[in-house]
Coordinates of C-alpha atoms in Angstrom, one line a residue:
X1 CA 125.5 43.2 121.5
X2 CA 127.3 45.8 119.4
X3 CA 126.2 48.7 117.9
X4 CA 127.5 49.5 114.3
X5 CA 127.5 53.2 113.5
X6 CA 127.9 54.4 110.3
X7 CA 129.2 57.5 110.2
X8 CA 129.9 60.5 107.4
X9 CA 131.1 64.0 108.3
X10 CA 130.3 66.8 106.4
X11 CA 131.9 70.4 105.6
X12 CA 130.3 73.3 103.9
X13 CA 132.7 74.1 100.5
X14 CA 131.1 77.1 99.3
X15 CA 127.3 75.7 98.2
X16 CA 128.2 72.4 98.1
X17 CA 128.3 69.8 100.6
X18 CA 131.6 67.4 100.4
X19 CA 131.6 63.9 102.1
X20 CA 135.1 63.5 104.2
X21 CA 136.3 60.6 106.2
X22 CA 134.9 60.2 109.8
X23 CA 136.9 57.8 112.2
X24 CA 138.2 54.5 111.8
X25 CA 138.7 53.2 115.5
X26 CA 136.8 50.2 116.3
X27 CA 133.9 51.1 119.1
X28 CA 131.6 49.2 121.1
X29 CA 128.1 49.6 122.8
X30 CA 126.8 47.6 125.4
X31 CA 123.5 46.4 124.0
X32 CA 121.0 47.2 121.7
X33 CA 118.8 49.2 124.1
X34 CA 121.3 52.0 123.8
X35 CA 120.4 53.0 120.4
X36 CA 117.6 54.4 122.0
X37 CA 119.4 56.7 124.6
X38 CA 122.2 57.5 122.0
X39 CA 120.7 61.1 121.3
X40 CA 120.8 61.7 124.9
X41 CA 123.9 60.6 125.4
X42 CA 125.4 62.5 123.0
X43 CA 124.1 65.5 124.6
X44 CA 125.2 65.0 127.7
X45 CA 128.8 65.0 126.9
X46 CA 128.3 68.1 124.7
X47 CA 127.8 66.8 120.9
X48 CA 124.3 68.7 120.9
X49 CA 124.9 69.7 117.4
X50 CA 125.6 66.2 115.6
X51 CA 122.6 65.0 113.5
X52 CA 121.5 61.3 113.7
X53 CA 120.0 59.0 110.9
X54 CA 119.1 55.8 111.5
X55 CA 119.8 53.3 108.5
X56 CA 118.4 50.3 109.4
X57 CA 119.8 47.5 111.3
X58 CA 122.4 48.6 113.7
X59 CA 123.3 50.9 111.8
X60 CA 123.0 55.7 112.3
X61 CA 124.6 58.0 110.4
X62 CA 126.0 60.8 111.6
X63 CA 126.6 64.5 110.7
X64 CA 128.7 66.6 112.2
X65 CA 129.1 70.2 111.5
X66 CA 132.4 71.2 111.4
X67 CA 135.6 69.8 112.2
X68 CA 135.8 71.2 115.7
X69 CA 133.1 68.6 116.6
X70 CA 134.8 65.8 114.5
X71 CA 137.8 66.6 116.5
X72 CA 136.0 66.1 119.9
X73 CA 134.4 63.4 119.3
X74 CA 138.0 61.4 118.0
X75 CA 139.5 62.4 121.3
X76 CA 136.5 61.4 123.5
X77 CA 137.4 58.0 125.2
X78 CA 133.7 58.0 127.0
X79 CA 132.0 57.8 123.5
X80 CA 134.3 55.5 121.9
X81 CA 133.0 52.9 124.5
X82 CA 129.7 53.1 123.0
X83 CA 130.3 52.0 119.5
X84 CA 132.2 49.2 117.9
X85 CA 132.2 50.2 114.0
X86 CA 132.6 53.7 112.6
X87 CA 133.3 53.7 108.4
X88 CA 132.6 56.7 105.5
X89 CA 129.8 57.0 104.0
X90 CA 129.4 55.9 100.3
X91 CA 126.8 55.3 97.8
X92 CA 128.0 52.0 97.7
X93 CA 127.1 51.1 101.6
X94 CA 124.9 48.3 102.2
X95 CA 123.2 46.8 105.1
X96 CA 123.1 42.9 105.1
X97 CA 120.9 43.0 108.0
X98 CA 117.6 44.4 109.7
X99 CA 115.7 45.0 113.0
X100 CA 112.1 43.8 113.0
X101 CA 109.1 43.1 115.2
X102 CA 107.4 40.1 114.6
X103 CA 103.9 39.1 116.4
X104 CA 103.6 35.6 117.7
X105 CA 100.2 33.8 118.1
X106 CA 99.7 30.7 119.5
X107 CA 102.5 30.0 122.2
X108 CA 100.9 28.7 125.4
X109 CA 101.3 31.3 127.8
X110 CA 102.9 28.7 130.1
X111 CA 105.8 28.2 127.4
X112 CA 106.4 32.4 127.6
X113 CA 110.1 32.6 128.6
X114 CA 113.2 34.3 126.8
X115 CA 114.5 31.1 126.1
X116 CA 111.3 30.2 124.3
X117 CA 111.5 32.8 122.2
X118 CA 115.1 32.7 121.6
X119 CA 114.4 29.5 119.9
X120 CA 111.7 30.5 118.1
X121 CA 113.6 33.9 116.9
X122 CA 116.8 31.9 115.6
X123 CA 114.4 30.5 113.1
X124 CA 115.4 33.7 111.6
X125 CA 118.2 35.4 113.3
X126 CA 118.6 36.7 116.6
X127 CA 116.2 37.9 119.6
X128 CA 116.8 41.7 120.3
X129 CA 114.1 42.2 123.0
X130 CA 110.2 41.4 123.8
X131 CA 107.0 43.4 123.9
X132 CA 106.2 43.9 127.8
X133 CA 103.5 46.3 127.2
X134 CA 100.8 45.1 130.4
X135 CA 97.8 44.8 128.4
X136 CA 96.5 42.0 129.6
X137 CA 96.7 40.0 126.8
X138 CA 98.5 36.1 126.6
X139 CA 96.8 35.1 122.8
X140 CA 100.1 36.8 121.3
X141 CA 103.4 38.4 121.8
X142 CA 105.8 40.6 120.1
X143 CA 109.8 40.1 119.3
X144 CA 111.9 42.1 118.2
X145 CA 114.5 40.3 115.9
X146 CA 117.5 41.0 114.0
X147 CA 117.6 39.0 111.2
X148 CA 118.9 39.0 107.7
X149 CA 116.3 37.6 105.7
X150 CA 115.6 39.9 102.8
X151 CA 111.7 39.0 102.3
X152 CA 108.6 39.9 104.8
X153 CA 108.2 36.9 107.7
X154 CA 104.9 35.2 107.3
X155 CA 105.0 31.7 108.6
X156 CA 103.0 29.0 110.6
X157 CA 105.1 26.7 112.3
X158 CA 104.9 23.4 114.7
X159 CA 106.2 23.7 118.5
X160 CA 105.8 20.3 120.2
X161 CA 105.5 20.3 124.5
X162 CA 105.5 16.9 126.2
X163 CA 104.2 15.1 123.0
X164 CA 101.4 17.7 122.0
X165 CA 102.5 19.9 118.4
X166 CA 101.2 23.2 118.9
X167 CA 100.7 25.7 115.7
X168 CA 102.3 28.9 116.1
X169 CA 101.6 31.7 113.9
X170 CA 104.4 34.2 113.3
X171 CA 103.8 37.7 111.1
X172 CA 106.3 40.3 110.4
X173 CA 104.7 43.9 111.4
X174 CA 106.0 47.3 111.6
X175 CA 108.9 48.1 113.5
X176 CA 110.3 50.4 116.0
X177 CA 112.1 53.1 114.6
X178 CA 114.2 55.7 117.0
X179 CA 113.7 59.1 116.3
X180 CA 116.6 60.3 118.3
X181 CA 114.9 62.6 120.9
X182 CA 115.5 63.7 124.4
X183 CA 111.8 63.7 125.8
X184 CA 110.3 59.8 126.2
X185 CA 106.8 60.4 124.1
X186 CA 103.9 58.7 125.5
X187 CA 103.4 55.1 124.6
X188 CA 101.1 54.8 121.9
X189 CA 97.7 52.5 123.2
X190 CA 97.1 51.9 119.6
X191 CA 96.2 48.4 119.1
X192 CA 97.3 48.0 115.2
X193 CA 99.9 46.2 112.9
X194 CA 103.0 49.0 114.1
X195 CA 104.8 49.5 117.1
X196 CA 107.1 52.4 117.5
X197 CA 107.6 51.5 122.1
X198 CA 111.3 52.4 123.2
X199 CA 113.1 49.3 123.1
X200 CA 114.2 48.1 126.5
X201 CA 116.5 45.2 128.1
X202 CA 114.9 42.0 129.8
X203 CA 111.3 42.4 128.2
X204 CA 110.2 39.5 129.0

């Protein structure tokens, strides 16, 4: 799956701060999980100094500093495979999507599978990834979705095996949010509505 960046760069003009146009070339990441490492990445091939937002979605703005580093980036083929959408920032920017967790209650744990919960995620949009924290729990599990519904998820629906209709309860809860840094920060054993966990490929 791609990864969209949104980009702005920005040059100091006395005291004020003026907006200029980024790239246009078309880039691509392998899959979502690299939003994650993107900081480190970036580091690595010697963009230490760009700044990283994230704007929801698939979406991370980023600042560069001066043009040197605008420059370098342009002309770095190793970062262009990475991304698959780079525009200007505007005030008039929009993101028709979102990246959400949502907990599940109710799946039998001998339905767990990703194609399971594929099908249930594409009641809303698209499966991203799956909660594989080891806590020895099998009442509930948590998905992480891209989806483009503009209202919180809060649902109950029917999942029929072999005959039987099962109720399955689905709530929307807070998400992970990357904060862009180079050290991994403990996993939180907090047992509440949020989860904030590195997002990571085949969690299931």
């Amino acid at each position: 799956m791609a990864l969209r960046i949104y980009g702005i760069h920005v040059r100091f003009m006395g005291k004020s701060l003026m907006p200029i146009s980024l790239i246009e070339d078309q880039n691509k990441v392998k899959d979502f999980a690299s939003l994650s490492k993107l900081k480190v990445v970036l580091d690595n091939d010697g963009f230490m100094n760009i700044e990283l937002k994230y704007m929801g979605g698939f979406w991370v703005m980023m600042e560069f500093h001066n043009e040197g580093a605008k420059k370098k980036f342009q002309s770095n083929l190793a970062m262009r495979t990475w991304f698959s959408q780079t525009i200007q920032a505007s005030s008039d920017f929009n993101i028709d999507e979102r990246v959400t967790w949502v907990e599940l209650e109710g799946v039998p744990y001998k339905l767990w599978s990703r194609n399971t919960f594929s099908r249930i995620a594409s009641r809303w949009g698209t499966l991203l990834d799956g909660d594989d924290r080891e806590d020895g729990c099998f009442h509930r599990k948590r998905i992480c979705i891209c989806t483009k519904l503009k209202t919180n998820l809060f649902e109950s629906f029917k999942v029929v095996y072999r005959g039987k209709v099962i109720w399955v309860r689905a709530k929307e809860v807070l998400g992970w949010v990357p904060d862009f840094v180079e050290d991994i920060e403990e996993e939180s054993d907090s047992d509440d509505d949020s989860y904030e966990g590195e997002i990571k490929s085949g969690g299931f």
